[in-house]
């Protein structure tokens, strides 16, 4: 039996069929969980904080009037095509 480390809900997965690095989702709290170890199965919560930080950084760049690098590259490619 595998339990969510966040809310302790039971996750309906066959312990013999999970692989290290596999991503599971908790049906109760919807946390994304990575299988960090098998025999016994151990799950780590995948933090969404990293994604939020990246979004914050992009917003800061936009507020300064600078375009994010990806958009600049797209603009350069369009100019090259003309």
mmCIF file of N, CA and C in Angstrom:
data_model
loop_
_atom_site.group_PDB
_atom_site.id
_atom_site.type_symbol
_atom_site.label_atom_id
_atom_site.label_comp_id
_atom_site.label_asym_id
_atom_site.label_seq_id
_atom_site.Cartn_x
_atom_site.Cartn_y
_atom_site.Cartn_z
ATOM 1 N N UNK A 1 0.850 -1.183 0.000
ATOM 2 C CA UNK A 1 0.000 0.000 0.000
ATOM 3 C C UNK A 1 0.892 1.242 0.000
ATOM 4 N N UNK A 2 0.622 2.146 -0.927
ATOM 5 C CA UNK A 2 1.373 3.400 -1.018
ATOM 6 C C UNK A 2 0.485 4.515 -0.510
ATOM 7 N N UNK A 3 1.055 5.386 0.313
ATOM 8 C CA UNK A 3 0.304 6.523 0.853
ATOM 9 C C UNK A 3 0.964 7.826 0.424
ATOM 10 N N UNK A 4 0.136 8.814 0.205
ATOM 11 C CA UNK A 4 0.602 10.149 -0.161
ATOM 12 C C UNK A 4 1.326 10.764 1.038
ATOM 13 N N UNK A 5 2.541 11.277 0.845
ATOM 14 C CA UNK A 5 3.260 11.906 1.961
ATOM 15 C C UNK A 5 2.643 13.238 2.384
ATOM 16 N N UNK A 6 1.797 13.819 1.545
ATOM 17 C CA UNK A 6 1.166 15.103 1.846
ATOM 18 C C UNK A 6 -0.082 14.934 2.704
ATOM 19 N N UNK A 7 -0.988 14.021 2.282
ATOM 20 C CA UNK A 7 -2.278 13.907 2.968
ATOM 21 C C UNK A 7 -2.553 12.500 3.513
ATOM 22 N N UNK A 8 -1.644 11.575 3.296
ATOM 23 C CA UNK A 8 -1.747 10.185 3.777
ATOM 24 C C UNK A 8 -2.850 9.371 3.101
ATOM 25 N N UNK A 9 -3.387 9.867 2.010
ATOM 26 C CA UNK A 9 -4.401 9.105 1.284
ATOM 27 C C UNK A 9 -3.736 7.906 0.607
ATOM 28 N N UNK A 10 -4.496 6.837 0.492
ATOM 29 C CA UNK A 10 -3.982 5.647 -0.178
ATOM 30 C C UNK A 10 -3.975 5.881 -1.690
ATOM 31 N N UNK A 11 -2.860 5.517 -2.332
ATOM 32 C CA UNK A 11 -2.741 5.650 -3.774
ATOM 33 C C UNK A 11 -2.827 4.255 -4.360
ATOM 34 N N UNK A 12 -3.785 4.067 -5.243
ATOM 35 C CA UNK A 12 -4.081 2.754 -5.803
ATOM 36 C C UNK A 12 -3.106 2.420 -6.931
ATOM 37 N N UNK A 13 -1.936 1.911 -6.547
ATOM 38 C CA UNK A 13 -0.894 1.544 -7.503
ATOM 39 C C UNK A 13 -0.269 0.244 -7.031
ATOM 40 N N UNK A 14 0.035 -0.641 -7.969
ATOM 41 C CA UNK A 14 0.705 -1.890 -7.630
ATOM 42 C C UNK A 14 2.178 -1.581 -7.338
ATOM 43 N N UNK A 15 2.604 -1.814 -6.105
ATOM 44 C CA UNK A 15 3.963 -1.481 -5.684
ATOM 45 C C UNK A 15 5.027 -2.185 -6.516
ATOM 46 N N UNK A 16 4.714 -3.347 -7.072
ATOM 47 C CA UNK A 16 5.682 -4.083 -7.872
ATOM 48 C C UNK A 16 5.799 -3.540 -9.293
ATOM 49 N N UNK A 17 4.896 -2.650 -9.683
ATOM 50 C CA UNK A 17 4.889 -2.166 -11.064
ATOM 51 C C UNK A 17 5.342 -0.720 -11.210
ATOM 52 N N UNK A 18 5.635 -0.034 -10.107
ATOM 53 C CA UNK A 18 6.116 1.344 -10.228
ATOM 54 C C UNK A 18 7.613 1.332 -10.484
ATOM 55 N N UNK A 19 8.093 2.371 -11.160
ATOM 56 C CA UNK A 19 9.504 2.492 -11.463
ATOM 57 C C UNK A 19 10.055 3.754 -10.822
ATOM 58 N N UNK A 20 11.322 3.725 -10.473
ATOM 59 C CA UNK A 20 11.969 4.898 -9.905
ATOM 60 C C UNK A 20 11.929 6.033 -10.928
ATOM 61 N N UNK A 21 11.537 7.227 -10.483
ATOM 62 C CA UNK A 21 11.416 8.384 -11.367
ATOM 63 C C UNK A 21 10.014 8.577 -11.922
ATOM 64 N N UNK A 22 9.161 7.593 -11.728
ATOM 65 C CA UNK A 22 7.783 7.693 -12.231
ATOM 66 C C UNK A 22 7.032 8.774 -11.458
ATOM 67 N N UNK A 23 6.138 9.474 -12.136
ATOM 68 C CA UNK A 23 5.347 10.534 -11.508
ATOM 69 C C UNK A 23 3.927 10.013 -11.297
ATOM 70 N N UNK A 24 3.460 10.128 -10.059
ATOM 71 C CA UNK A 24 2.105 9.728 -9.702
ATOM 72 C C UNK A 24 1.352 10.958 -9.228
ATOM 73 N N UNK A 25 0.032 10.860 -9.218
ATOM 74 C CA UNK A 25 -0.795 11.957 -8.740
ATOM 75 C C UNK A 25 -1.697 11.442 -7.628
ATOM 76 N N UNK A 26 -1.775 12.191 -6.536
ATOM 77 C CA UNK A 26 -2.636 11.799 -5.426
ATOM 78 C C UNK A 26 -4.088 12.100 -5.788
ATOM 79 N N UNK A 27 -4.980 11.117 -5.638
ATOM 80 C CA UNK A 27 -6.382 11.355 -5.978
ATOM 81 C C UNK A 27 -7.086 12.291 -4.997
ATOM 82 N N UNK A 28 -6.552 12.442 -3.796
ATOM 83 C CA UNK A 28 -7.199 13.287 -2.784
ATOM 84 C C UNK A 28 -6.734 14.740 -2.859
ATOM 85 N N UNK A 29 -5.424 14.975 -2.706
ATOM 86 C CA UNK A 29 -4.918 16.353 -2.641
ATOM 87 C C UNK A 29 -4.340 16.819 -3.974
ATOM 88 N N UNK A 30 -4.291 15.920 -4.972
ATOM 89 C CA UNK A 30 -3.819 16.221 -6.319
ATOM 90 C C UNK A 30 -2.352 16.620 -6.378
ATOM 91 N N UNK A 31 -1.578 16.276 -5.343
ATOM 92 C CA UNK A 31 -0.144 16.535 -5.369
ATOM 93 C C UNK A 31 0.518 15.622 -6.386
ATOM 94 N N UNK A 32 1.537 16.141 -7.063
ATOM 95 C CA UNK A 32 2.327 15.309 -7.948
ATOM 96 C C UNK A 32 3.447 14.703 -7.125
ATOM 97 N N UNK A 33 3.623 13.399 -7.278
ATOM 98 C CA UNK A 33 4.573 12.660 -6.454
ATOM 99 C C UNK A 33 5.534 11.898 -7.348
ATOM 100 N N UNK A 34 6.816 11.953 -7.018
ATOM 101 C CA UNK A 34 7.822 11.220 -7.765
ATOM 102 C C UNK A 34 8.258 10.007 -6.959
ATOM 103 N N UNK A 35 8.336 8.866 -7.620
ATOM 104 C CA UNK A 35 8.835 7.651 -6.969
ATOM 105 C C UNK A 35 10.344 7.803 -6.874
ATOM 106 N N UNK A 36 10.849 7.977 -5.654
ATOM 107 C CA UNK A 36 12.281 8.192 -5.462
ATOM 108 C C UNK A 36 12.998 6.900 -5.093
ATOM 109 N N UNK A 37 12.237 5.875 -4.732
ATOM 110 C CA UNK A 37 12.838 4.607 -4.317
ATOM 111 C C UNK A 37 11.803 3.506 -4.473
ATOM 112 N N UNK A 38 12.260 2.325 -4.851
ATOM 113 C CA UNK A 38 11.378 1.161 -4.892
ATOM 114 C C UNK A 38 11.916 0.125 -3.926
ATOM 115 N N UNK A 39 11.051 -0.732 -3.437
ATOM 116 C CA UNK A 39 11.389 -1.815 -2.483
ATOM 117 C C UNK A 39 12.072 -1.287 -1.229
ATOM 118 N N UNK A 40 11.448 -0.631 -0.320
ATOM 119 C CA UNK A 40 10.052 -0.194 -0.339
ATOM 120 C C UNK A 40 9.873 1.073 -1.175
ATOM 121 N N UNK A 41 8.651 1.270 -1.631
ATOM 122 C CA UNK A 41 8.345 2.452 -2.443
ATOM 123 C C UNK A 41 8.362 3.685 -1.552
ATOM 124 N N UNK A 42 9.061 4.708 -2.022
ATOM 125 C CA UNK A 42 9.118 5.971 -1.299
ATOM 126 C C UNK A 42 8.788 7.089 -2.290
ATOM 127 N N UNK A 43 7.875 7.980 -1.901
ATOM 128 C CA UNK A 43 7.427 9.069 -2.768
ATOM 129 C C UNK A 43 7.901 10.414 -2.234
ATOM 130 N N UNK A 44 8.279 11.291 -3.136
ATOM 131 C CA UNK A 44 8.612 12.670 -2.800
ATOM 132 C C UNK A 44 7.599 13.588 -3.464
ATOM 133 N N UNK A 45 7.187 14.616 -2.759
ATOM 134 C CA UNK A 45 6.277 15.608 -3.322
ATOM 135 C C UNK A 45 7.066 16.471 -4.292
ATOM 136 N N UNK A 46 6.533 16.661 -5.490
ATOM 137 C CA UNK A 46 7.166 17.547 -6.458
ATOM 138 C C UNK A 46 6.666 18.944 -6.172
ATOM 139 N N UNK A 47 7.583 19.819 -5.844
ATOM 140 C CA UNK A 47 7.232 21.179 -5.457
ATOM 141 C C UNK A 47 6.890 22.013 -6.671
ATOM 142 N N UNK A 48 5.784 22.767 -6.591
ATOM 143 C CA UNK A 48 5.406 23.690 -7.648
ATOM 144 C C UNK A 48 6.063 25.054 -7.433
ATOM 145 N N UNK A 49 6.795 25.226 -6.334
ATOM 146 C CA UNK A 49 7.424 26.504 -6.036
ATOM 147 C C UNK A 49 8.411 26.901 -7.123
ATOM 148 N N UNK A 50 9.144 25.923 -7.703
ATOM 149 C CA UNK A 50 10.115 26.227 -8.742
ATOM 150 C C UNK A 50 9.429 26.846 -9.950
ATOM 151 N N UNK A 51 8.284 26.314 -10.343
ATOM 152 C CA UNK A 51 7.547 26.844 -11.482
ATOM 153 C C UNK A 51 7.075 28.258 -11.202
ATOM 154 N N UNK A 52 6.615 28.520 -9.980
ATOM 155 C CA UNK A 52 6.139 29.845 -9.610
ATOM 156 C C UNK A 52 7.276 30.858 -9.675
ATOM 157 N N UNK A 53 8.486 30.457 -9.241
ATOM 158 C CA UNK A 53 9.632 31.357 -9.264
ATOM 159 C C UNK A 53 9.968 31.755 -10.699
ATOM 160 N N UNK A 54 9.931 30.798 -11.622
ATOM 161 C CA UNK A 54 10.242 31.088 -13.011
ATOM 162 C C UNK A 54 9.223 32.061 -13.589
ATOM 163 N N UNK A 55 7.945 31.888 -13.271
ATOM 164 C CA UNK A 55 6.918 32.791 -13.766
ATOM 165 C C UNK A 55 7.124 34.185 -13.206
ATOM 166 N N UNK A 56 7.493 34.284 -11.923
ATOM 167 C CA UNK A 56 7.737 35.580 -11.303
ATOM 168 C C UNK A 56 8.884 36.300 -12.001
ATOM 169 N N UNK A 57 9.956 35.557 -12.334
ATOM 170 C CA UNK A 57 11.099 36.164 -12.994
ATOM 171 C C UNK A 57 10.701 36.708 -14.358
ATOM 172 N N UNK A 58 9.892 35.967 -15.114
ATOM 173 C CA UNK A 58 9.459 36.435 -16.422
ATOM 174 C C UNK A 58 8.617 37.694 -16.296
ATOM 175 N N UNK A 59 7.752 37.762 -15.283
ATOM 176 C CA UNK A 59 6.919 38.932 -15.081
ATOM 177 C C UNK A 59 7.778 40.148 -14.750
ATOM 178 N N UNK A 60 8.831 39.953 -13.939
ATOM 179 C CA UNK A 60 9.701 41.058 -13.576
ATOM 180 C C UNK A 60 10.382 41.621 -14.811
ATOM 181 N N UNK A 61 10.835 40.753 -15.685
ATOM 182 C CA UNK A 61 11.493 41.208 -16.909
ATOM 183 C C UNK A 61 10.517 42.018 -17.742
ATOM 184 N N UNK A 62 9.301 41.545 -17.872
ATOM 185 C CA UNK A 62 8.303 42.239 -18.673
ATOM 186 C C UNK A 62 7.977 43.607 -18.063
ATOM 187 N N UNK A 63 7.934 43.706 -16.754
ATOM 188 C CA UNK A 63 7.635 44.966 -16.090
ATOM 189 C C UNK A 63 8.739 45.987 -16.342
ATOM 190 N N UNK A 64 9.955 45.539 -16.543
ATOM 191 C CA UNK A 64 11.071 46.446 -16.794
ATOM 192 C C UNK A 64 11.093 46.947 -18.230
ATOM 193 N N UNK A 65 10.198 46.448 -19.048
ATOM 194 C CA UNK A 65 10.147 46.881 -20.428
ATOM 195 C C UNK A 65 10.979 46.029 -21.360
ATOM 196 N N UNK A 66 11.681 45.057 -20.835
ATOM 197 C CA UNK A 66 12.487 44.165 -21.662
ATOM 198 C C UNK A 66 11.659 42.970 -22.068
ATOM 199 N N UNK A 67 11.879 42.504 -23.265
ATOM 200 C CA UNK A 67 11.191 41.296 -23.711
ATOM 201 C C UNK A 67 11.942 40.072 -23.200
ATOM 202 N N UNK A 68 11.211 39.026 -22.811
ATOM 203 C CA UNK A 68 11.887 37.784 -22.454
ATOM 204 C C UNK A 68 12.685 37.279 -23.654
ATOM 205 N N UNK A 69 13.771 36.543 -23.400
ATOM 206 C CA UNK A 69 14.680 36.107 -24.453
ATOM 207 C C UNK A 69 13.970 35.336 -25.553
ATOM 208 N N UNK A 70 13.015 34.491 -25.217
ATOM 209 C CA UNK A 70 12.328 33.680 -26.210
ATOM 210 C C UNK A 70 11.639 34.562 -27.243
ATOM 211 N N UNK A 71 10.991 35.622 -26.806
ATOM 212 C CA UNK A 71 10.281 36.491 -27.726
ATOM 213 C C UNK A 71 11.268 37.255 -28.607
ATOM 214 N N UNK A 72 12.421 37.657 -28.040
ATOM 215 C CA UNK A 72 13.423 38.355 -28.823
ATOM 216 C C UNK A 72 13.931 37.468 -29.944
ATOM 217 N N UNK A 73 14.162 36.189 -29.649
ATOM 218 C CA UNK A 73 14.640 35.257 -30.661
ATOM 219 C C UNK A 73 13.625 35.132 -31.780
ATOM 220 N N UNK A 74 12.335 35.064 -31.433
ATOM 221 C CA UNK A 74 11.289 34.968 -32.439
ATOM 222 C C UNK A 74 11.297 36.210 -33.333
ATOM 223 N N UNK A 75 11.484 37.388 -32.746
ATOM 224 C CA UNK A 75 11.513 38.620 -33.518
ATOM 225 C C UNK A 75 12.698 38.623 -34.475
ATOM 226 N N UNK A 76 13.854 38.161 -34.015
ATOM 227 C CA UNK A 76 15.039 38.097 -34.854
ATOM 228 C C UNK A 76 14.821 37.174 -36.041
ATOM 229 N N UNK A 77 14.174 36.043 -35.813
ATOM 230 C CA UNK A 77 13.932 35.091 -36.891
ATOM 231 C C UNK A 77 13.007 35.695 -37.936
ATOM 232 N N UNK A 78 11.995 36.449 -37.515
ATOM 233 C CA UNK A 78 11.079 37.074 -38.460
ATOM 234 C C UNK A 78 11.811 38.099 -39.312
ATOM 235 N N UNK A 79 12.727 38.869 -38.733
ATOM 236 C CA UNK A 79 13.479 39.867 -39.480
ATOM 237 C C UNK A 79 14.376 39.196 -40.492
ATOM 238 N N UNK A 80 14.983 38.053 -40.139
ATOM 239 C CA UNK A 80 15.871 37.331 -41.049
ATOM 240 C C UNK A 80 15.112 36.831 -42.256
ATOM 241 N N UNK A 81 13.862 36.468 -42.089
ATOM 242 C CA UNK A 81 13.067 35.897 -43.168
ATOM 243 C C UNK A 81 12.687 36.963 -44.192
ATOM 244 N N UNK A 82 12.601 38.215 -43.795
ATOM 245 C CA UNK A 82 12.162 39.282 -44.699
ATOM 246 C C UNK A 82 13.197 39.691 -45.664
#
